[in-house]
PDB file of N, CA and C in Angstrom:
ATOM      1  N   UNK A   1       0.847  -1.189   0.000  1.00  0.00           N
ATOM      2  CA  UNK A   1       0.000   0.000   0.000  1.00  0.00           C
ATOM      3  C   UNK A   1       0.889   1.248   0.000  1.00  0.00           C
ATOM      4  N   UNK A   2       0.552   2.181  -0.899  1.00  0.00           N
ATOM      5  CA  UNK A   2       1.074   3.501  -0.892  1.00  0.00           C
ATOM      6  C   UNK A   2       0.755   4.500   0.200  1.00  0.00           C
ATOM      7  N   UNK A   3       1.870   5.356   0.654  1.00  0.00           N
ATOM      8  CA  UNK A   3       1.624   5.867   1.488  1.00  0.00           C
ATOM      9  C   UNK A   3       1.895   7.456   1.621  1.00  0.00           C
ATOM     10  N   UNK A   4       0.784   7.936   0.682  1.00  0.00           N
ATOM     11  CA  UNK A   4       0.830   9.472   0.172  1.00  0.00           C
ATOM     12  C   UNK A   4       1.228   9.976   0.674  1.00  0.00           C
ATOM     13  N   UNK A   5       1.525  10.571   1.990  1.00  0.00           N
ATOM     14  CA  UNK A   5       2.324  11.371   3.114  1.00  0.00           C
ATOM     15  C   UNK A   5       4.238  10.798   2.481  1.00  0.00           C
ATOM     16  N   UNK A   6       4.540  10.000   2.264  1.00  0.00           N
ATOM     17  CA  UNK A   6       5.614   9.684   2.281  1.00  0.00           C
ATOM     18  C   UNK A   6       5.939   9.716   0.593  1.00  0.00           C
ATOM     19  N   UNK A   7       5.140   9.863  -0.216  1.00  0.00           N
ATOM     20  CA  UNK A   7       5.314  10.036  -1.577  1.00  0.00           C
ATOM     21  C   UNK A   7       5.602  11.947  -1.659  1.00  0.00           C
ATOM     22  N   UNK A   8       4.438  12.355  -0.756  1.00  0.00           N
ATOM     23  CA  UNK A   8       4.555  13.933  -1.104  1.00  0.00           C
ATOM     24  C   UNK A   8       6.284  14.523  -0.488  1.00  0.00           C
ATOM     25  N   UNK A   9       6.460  13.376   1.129  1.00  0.00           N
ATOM     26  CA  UNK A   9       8.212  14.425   1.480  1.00  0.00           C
ATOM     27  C   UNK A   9       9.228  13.360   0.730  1.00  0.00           C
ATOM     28  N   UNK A  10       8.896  12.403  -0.500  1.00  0.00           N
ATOM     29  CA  UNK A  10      10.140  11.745  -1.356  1.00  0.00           C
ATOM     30  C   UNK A  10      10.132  13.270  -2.506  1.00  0.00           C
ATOM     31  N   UNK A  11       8.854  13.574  -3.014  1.00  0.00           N
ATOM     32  CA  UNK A  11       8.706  14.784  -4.542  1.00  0.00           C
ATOM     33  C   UNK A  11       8.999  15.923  -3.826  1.00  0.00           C
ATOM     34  N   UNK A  12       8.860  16.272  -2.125  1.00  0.00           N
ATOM     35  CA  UNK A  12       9.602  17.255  -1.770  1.00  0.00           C
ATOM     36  C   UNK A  12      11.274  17.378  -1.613  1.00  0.00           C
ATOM     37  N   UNK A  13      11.630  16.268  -1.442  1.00  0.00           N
ATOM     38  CA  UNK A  13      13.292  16.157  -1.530  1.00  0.00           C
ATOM     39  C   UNK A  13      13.470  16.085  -3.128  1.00  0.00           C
ATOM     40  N   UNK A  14      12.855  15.579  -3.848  1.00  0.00           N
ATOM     41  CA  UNK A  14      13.452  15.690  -5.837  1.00  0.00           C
ATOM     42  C   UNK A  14      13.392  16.914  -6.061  1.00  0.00           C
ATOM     43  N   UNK A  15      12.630  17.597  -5.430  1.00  0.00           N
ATOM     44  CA  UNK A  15      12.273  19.242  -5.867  1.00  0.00           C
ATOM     45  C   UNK A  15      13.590  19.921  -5.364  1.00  0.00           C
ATOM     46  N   UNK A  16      13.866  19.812  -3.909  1.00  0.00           N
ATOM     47  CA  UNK A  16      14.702  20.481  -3.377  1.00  0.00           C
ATOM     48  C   UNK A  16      16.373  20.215  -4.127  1.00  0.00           C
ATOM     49  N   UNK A  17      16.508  18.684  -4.519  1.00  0.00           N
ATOM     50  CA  UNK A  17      17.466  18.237  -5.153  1.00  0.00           C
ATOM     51  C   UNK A  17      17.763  18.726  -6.923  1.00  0.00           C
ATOM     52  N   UNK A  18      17.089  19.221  -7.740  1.00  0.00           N
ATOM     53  CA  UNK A  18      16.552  19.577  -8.914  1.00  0.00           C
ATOM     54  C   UNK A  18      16.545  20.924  -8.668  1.00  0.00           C
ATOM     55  N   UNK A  19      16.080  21.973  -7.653  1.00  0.00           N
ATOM     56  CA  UNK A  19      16.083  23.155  -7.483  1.00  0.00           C
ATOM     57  C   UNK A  19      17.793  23.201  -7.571  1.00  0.00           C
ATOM     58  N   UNK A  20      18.480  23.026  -6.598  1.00  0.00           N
ATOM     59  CA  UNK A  20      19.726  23.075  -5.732  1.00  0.00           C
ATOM     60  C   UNK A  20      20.643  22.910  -7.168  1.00  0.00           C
ATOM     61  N   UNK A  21      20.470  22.268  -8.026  1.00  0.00           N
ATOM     62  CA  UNK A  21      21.162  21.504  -9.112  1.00  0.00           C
ATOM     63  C   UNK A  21      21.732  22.750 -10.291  1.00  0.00           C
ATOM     64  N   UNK A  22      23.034  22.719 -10.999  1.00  0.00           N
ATOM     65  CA  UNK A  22      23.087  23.692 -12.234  1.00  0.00           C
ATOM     66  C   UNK A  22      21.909  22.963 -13.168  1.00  0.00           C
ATOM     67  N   UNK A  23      22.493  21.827 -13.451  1.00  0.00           N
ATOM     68  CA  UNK A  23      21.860  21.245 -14.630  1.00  0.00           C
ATOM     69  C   UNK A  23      20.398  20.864 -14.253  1.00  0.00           C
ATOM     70  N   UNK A  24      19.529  21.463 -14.847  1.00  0.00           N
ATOM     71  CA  UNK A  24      18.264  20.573 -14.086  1.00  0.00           C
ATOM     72  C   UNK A  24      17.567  19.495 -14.867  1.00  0.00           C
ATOM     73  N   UNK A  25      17.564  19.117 -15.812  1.00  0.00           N
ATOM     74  CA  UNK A  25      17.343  18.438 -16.603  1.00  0.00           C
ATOM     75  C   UNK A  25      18.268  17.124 -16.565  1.00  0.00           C
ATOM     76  N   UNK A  26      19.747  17.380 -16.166  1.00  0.00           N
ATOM     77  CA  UNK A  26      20.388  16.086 -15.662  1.00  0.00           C
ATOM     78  C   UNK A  26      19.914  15.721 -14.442  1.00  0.00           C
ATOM     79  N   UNK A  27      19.876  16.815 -13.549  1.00  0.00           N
ATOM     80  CA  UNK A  27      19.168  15.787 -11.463  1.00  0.00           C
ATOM     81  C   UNK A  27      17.784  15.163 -12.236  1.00  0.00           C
ATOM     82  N   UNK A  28      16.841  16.014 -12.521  1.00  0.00           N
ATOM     83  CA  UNK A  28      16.018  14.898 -13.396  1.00  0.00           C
ATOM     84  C   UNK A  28      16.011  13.425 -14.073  1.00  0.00           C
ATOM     85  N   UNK A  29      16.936  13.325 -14.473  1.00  0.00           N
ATOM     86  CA  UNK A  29      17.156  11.973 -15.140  1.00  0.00           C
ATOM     87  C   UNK A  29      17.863  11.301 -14.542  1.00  0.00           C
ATOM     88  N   UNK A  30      18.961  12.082 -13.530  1.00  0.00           N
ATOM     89  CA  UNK A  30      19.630  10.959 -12.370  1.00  0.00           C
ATOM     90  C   UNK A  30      18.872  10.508 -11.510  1.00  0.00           C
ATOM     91  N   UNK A  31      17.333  11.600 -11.101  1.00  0.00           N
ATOM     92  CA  UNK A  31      16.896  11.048 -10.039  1.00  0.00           C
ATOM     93  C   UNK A  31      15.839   9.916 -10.817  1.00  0.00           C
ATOM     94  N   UNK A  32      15.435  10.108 -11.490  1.00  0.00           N
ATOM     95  CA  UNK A  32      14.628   9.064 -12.575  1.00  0.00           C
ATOM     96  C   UNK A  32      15.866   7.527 -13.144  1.00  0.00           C
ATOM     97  N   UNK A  33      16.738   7.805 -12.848  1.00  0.00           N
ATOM     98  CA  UNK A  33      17.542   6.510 -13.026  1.00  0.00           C
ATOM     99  C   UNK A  33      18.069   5.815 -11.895  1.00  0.00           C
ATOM    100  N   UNK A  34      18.313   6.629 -10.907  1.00  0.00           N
ATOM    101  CA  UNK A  34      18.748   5.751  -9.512  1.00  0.00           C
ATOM    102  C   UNK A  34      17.621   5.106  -8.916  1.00  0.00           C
ATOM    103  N   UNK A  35      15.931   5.160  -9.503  1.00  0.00           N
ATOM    104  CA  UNK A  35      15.246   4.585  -8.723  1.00  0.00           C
ATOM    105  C   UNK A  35      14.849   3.444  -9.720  1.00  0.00           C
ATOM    106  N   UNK A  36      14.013   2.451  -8.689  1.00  0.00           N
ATOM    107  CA  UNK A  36      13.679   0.858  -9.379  1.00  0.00           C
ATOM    108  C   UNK A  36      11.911   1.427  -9.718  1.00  0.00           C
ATOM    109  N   UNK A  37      11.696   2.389  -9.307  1.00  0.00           N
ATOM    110  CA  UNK A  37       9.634   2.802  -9.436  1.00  0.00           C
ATOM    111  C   UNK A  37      10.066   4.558  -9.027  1.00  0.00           C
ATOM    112  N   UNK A  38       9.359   5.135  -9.940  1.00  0.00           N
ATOM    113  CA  UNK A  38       9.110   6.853 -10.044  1.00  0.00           C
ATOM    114  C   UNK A  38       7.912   6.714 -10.173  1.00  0.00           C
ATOM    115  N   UNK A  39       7.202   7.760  -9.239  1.00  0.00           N
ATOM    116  CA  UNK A  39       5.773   7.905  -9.277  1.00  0.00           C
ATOM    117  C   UNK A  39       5.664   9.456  -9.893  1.00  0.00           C
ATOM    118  N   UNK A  40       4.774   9.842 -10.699  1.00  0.00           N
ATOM    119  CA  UNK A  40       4.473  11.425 -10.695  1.00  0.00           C
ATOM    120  C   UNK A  40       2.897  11.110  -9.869  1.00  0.00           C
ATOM    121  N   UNK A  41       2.855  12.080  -8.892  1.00  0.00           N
ATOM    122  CA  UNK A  41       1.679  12.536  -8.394  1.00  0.00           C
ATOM    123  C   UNK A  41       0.958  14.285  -8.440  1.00  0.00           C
ATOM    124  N   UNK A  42       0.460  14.419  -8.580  1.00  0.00           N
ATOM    125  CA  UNK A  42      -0.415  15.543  -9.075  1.00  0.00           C
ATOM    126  C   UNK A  42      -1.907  15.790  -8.302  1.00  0.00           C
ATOM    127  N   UNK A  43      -2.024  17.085  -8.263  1.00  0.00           N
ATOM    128  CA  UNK A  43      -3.003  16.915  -7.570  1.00  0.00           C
ATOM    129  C   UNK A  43      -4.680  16.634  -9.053  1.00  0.00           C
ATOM    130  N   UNK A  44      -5.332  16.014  -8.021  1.00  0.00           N
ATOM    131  CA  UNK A  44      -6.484  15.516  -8.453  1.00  0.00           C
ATOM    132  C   UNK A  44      -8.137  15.766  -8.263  1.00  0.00           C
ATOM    133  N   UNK A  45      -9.067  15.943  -8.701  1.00  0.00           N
ATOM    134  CA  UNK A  45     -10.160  15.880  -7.877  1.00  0.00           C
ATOM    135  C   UNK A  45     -10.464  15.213  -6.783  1.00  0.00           C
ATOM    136  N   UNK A  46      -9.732  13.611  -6.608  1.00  0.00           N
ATOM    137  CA  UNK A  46      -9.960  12.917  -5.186  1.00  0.00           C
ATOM    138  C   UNK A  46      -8.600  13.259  -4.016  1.00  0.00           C
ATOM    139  N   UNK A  47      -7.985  13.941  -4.260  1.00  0.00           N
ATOM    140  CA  UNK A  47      -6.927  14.474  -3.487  1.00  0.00           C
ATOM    141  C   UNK A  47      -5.786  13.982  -3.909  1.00  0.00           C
ATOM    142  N   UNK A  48      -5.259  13.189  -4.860  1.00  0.00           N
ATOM    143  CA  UNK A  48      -3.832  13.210  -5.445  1.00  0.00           C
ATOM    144  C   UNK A  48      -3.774  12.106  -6.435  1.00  0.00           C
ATOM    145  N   UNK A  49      -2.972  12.357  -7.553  1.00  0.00           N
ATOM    146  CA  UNK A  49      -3.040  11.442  -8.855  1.00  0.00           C
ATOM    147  C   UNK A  49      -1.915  10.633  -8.856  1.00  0.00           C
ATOM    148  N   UNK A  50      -1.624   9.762  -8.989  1.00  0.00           N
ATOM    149  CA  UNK A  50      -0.366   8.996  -9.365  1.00  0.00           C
ATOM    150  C   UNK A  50      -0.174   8.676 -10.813  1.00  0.00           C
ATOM    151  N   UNK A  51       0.789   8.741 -11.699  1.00  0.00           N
ATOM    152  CA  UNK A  51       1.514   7.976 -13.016  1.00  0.00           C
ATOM    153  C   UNK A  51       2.521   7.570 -12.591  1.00  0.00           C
ATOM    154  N   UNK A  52       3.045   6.529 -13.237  1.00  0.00           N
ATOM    155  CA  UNK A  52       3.943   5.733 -12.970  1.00  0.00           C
ATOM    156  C   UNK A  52       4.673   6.016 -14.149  1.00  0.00           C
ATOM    157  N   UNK A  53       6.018   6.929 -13.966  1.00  0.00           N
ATOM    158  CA  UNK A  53       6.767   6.910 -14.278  1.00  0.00           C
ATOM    159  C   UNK A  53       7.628   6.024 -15.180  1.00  0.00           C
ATOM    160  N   UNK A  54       8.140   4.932 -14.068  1.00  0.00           N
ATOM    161  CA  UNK A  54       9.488   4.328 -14.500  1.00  0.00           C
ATOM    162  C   UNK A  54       8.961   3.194 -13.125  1.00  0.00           C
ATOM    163  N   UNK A  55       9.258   1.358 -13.460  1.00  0.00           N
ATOM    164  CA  UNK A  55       8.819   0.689 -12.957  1.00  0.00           C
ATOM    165  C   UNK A  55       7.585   0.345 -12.803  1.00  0.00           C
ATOM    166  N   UNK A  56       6.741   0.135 -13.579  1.00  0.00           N
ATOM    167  CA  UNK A  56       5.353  -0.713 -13.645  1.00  0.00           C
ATOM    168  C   UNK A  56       5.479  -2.061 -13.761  1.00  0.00           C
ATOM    169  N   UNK A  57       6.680  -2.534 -14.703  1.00  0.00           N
ATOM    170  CA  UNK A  57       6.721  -4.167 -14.585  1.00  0.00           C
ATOM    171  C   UNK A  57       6.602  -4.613 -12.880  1.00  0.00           C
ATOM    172  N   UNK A  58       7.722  -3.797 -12.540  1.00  0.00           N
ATOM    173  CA  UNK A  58       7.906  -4.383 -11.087  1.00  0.00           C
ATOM    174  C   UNK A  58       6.702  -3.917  -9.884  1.00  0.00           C
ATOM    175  N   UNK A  59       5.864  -3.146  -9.969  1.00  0.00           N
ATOM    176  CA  UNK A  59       4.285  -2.835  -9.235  1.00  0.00           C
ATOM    177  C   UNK A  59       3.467  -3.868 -10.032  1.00  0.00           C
ATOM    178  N   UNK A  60       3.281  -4.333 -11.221  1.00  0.00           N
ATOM    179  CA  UNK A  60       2.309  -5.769 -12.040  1.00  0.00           C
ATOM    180  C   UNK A  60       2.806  -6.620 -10.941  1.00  0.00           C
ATOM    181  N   UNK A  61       4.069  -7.223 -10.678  1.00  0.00           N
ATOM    182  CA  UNK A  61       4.413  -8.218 -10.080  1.00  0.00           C
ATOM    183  C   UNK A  61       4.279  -8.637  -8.958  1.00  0.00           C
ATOM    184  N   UNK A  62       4.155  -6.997  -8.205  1.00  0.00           N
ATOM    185  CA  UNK A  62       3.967  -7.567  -6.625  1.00  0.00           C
ATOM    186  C   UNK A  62       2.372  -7.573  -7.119  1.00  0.00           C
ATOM    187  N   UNK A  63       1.475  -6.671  -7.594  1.00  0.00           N
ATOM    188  CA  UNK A  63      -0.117  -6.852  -7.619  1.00  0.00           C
ATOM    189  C   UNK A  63      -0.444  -8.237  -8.018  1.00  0.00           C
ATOM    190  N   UNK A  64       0.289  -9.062  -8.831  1.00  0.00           N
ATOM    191  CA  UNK A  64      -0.086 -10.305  -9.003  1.00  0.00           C
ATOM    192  C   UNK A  64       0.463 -11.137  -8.882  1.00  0.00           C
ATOM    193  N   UNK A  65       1.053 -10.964  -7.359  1.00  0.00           N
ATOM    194  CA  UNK A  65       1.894 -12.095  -6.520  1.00  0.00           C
ATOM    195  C   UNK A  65       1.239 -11.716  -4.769  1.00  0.00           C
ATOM    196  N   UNK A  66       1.496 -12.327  -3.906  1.00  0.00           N
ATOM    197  CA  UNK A  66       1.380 -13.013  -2.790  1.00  0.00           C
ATOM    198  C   UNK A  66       2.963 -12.257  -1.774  1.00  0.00           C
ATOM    199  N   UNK A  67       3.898 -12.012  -2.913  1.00  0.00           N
ATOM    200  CA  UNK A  67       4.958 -11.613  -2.105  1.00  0.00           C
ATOM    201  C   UNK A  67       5.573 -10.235  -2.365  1.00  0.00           C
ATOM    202  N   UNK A  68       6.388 -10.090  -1.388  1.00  0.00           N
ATOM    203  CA  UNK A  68       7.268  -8.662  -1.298  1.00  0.00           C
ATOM    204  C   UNK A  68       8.271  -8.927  -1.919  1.00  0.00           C
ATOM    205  N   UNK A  69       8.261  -8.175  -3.032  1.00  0.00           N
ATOM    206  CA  UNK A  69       9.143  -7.636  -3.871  1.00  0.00           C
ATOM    207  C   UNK A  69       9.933  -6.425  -3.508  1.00  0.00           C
ATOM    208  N   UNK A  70      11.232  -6.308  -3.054  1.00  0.00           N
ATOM    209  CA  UNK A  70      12.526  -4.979  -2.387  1.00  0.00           C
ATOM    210  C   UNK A  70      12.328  -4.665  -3.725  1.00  0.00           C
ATOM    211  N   UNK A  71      12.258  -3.038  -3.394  1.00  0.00           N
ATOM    212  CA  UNK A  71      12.703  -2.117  -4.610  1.00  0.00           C
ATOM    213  C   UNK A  71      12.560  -0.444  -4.213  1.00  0.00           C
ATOM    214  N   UNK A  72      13.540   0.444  -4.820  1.00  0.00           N
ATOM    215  CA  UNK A  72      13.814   1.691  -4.497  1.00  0.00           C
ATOM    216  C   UNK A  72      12.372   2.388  -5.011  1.00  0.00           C
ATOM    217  N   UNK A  73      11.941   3.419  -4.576  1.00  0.00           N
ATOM    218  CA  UNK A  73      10.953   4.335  -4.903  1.00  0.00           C
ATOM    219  C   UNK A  73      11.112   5.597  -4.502  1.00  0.00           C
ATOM    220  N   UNK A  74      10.784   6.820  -5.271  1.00  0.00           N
ATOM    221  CA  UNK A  74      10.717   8.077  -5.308  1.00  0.00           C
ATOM    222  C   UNK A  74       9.315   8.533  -5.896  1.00  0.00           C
ATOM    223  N   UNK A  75       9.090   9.825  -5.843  1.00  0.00           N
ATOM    224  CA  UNK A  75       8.222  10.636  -6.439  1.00  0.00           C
ATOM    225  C   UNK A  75       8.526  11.788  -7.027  1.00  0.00           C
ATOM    226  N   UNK A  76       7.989  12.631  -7.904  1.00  0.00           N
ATOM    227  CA  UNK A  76       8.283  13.538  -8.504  1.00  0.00           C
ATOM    228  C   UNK A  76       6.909  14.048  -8.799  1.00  0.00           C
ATOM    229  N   UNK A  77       6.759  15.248  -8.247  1.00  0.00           N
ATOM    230  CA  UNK A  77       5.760  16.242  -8.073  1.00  0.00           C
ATOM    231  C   UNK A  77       5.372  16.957  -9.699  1.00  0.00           C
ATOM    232  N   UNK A  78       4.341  17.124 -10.331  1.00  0.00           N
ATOM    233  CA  UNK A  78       3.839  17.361 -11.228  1.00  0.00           C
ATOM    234  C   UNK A  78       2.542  18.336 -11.596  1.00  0.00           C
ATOM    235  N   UNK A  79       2.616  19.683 -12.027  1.00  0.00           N
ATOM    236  CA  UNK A  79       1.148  20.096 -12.110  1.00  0.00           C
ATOM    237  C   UNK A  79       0.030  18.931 -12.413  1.00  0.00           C
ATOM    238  N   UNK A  80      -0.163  18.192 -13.293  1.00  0.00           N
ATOM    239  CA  UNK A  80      -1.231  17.461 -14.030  1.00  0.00           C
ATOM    240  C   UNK A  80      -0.594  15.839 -14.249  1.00  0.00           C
ATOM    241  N   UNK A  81      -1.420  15.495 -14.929  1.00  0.00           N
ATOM    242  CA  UNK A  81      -1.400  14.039 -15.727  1.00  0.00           C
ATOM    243  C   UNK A  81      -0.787  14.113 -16.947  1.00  0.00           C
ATOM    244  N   UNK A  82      -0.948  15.229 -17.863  1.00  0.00           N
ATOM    245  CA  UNK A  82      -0.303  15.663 -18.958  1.00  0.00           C
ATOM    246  C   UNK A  82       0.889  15.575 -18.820  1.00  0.00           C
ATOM    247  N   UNK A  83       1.370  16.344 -17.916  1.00  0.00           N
ATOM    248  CA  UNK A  83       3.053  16.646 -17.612  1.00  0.00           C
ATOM    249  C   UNK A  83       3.505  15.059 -17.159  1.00  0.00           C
ATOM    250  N   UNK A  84       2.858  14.498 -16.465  1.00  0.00           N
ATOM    251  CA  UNK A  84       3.547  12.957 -15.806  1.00  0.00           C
ATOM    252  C   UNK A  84       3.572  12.247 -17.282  1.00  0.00           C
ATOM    253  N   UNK A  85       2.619  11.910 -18.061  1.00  0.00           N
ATOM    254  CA  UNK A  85       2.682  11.605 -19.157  1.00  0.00           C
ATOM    255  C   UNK A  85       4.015  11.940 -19.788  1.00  0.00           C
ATOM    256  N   UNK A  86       4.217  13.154 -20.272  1.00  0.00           N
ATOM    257  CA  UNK A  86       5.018  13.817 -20.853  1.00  0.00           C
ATOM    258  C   UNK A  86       6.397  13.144 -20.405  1.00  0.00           C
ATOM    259  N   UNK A  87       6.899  13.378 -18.520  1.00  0.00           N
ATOM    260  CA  UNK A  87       8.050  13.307 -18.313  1.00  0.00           C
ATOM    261  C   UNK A  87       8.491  12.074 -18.337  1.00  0.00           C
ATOM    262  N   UNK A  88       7.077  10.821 -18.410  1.00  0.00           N
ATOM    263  CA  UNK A  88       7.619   9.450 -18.716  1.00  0.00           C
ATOM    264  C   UNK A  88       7.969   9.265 -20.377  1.00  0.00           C
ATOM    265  N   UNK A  89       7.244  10.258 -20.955  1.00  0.00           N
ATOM    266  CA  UNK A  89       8.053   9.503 -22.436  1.00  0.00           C
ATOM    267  C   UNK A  89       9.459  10.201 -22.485  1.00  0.00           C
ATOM    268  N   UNK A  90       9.574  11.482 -22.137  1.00  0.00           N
ATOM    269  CA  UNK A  90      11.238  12.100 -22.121  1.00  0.00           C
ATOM    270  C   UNK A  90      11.699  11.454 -21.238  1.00  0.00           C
ATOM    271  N   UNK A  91      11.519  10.253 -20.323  1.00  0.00           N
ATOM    272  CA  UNK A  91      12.508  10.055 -19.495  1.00  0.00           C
ATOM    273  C   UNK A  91      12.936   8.343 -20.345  1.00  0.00           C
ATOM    274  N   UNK A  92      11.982   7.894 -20.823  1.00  0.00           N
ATOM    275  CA  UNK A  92      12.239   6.886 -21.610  1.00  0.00           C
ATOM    276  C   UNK A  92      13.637   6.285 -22.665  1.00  0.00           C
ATOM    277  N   UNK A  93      14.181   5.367 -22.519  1.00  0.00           N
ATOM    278  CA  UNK A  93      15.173   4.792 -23.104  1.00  0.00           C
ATOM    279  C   UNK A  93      15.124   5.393 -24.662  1.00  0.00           C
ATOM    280  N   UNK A  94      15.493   5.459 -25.729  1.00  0.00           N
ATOM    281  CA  UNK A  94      15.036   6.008 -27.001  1.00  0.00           C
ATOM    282  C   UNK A  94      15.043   5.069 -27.839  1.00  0.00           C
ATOM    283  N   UNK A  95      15.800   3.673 -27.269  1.00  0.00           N
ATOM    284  CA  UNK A  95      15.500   2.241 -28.488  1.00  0.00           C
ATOM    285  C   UNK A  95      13.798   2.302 -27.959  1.00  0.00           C
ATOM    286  N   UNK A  96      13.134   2.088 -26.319  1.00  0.00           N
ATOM    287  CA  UNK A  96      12.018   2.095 -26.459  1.00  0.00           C
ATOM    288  C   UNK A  96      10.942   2.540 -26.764  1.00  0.00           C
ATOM    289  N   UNK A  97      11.181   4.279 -27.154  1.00  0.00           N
ATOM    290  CA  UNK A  97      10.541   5.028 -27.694  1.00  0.00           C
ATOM    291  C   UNK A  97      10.393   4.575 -29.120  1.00  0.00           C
ATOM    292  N   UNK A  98      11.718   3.973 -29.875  1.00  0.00           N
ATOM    293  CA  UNK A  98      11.543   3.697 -31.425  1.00  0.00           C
ATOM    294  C   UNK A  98      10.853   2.725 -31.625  1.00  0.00           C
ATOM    295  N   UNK A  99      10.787   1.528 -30.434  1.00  0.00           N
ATOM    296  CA  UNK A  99      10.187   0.508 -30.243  1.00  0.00           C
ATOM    297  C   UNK A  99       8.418   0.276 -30.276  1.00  0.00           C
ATOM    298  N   UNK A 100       8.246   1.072 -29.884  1.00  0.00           N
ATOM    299  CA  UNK A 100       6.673   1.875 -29.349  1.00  0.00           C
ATOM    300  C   UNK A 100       6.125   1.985 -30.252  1.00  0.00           C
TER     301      UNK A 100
END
């Protein structure tokens, strides 16, 4: 189970880490590569949206298994669904984009 309080102070440390940064577009993609699951959350009509980033194979697996699956997770704060959309295809490998 997700635990929104702890998703909103992970997208408050990417922010602060990405603010702090020259390059921001590289802390972006480092912080999108050091993790095993990136969530974008956004706010929503029911109080907060999730896209999944980066790692869905590995969230399918625990949803259709019985066991705990270890794996790193972050968040990354987003006006909308559009933009989470968006930052998962720019954050995407580019054989899998050609792949697509």
């Amino acid at each position: 189970m997700l635990d929104f309080d702890e998703l909103r102070e992970l997208a408050a440390d990417v922010r602060v880490f990405v603010d702090i940064a020259e390059d921001k577009a590289e802390a972006l993609r480092a912080v999108i590569a050091a993790y095993d699951v990136v969530l974008a959350i956004f706010p929503a009509n029911e109080g907060m949206g999730l896209h999944v980033i980066k790692g869905r194979e590995i969230l399918d697996r625990i949803a259709g298994s019985r066991t705990h699956v270890m794996y790193s997770h972050t968040a990354i704060a987003v006006p909308d669904l559009e933009h989470a959309e968006v930052l998962k295809l720019l954050t995407t490998p580019v054989e899998q984009r050609i792949a697509a």
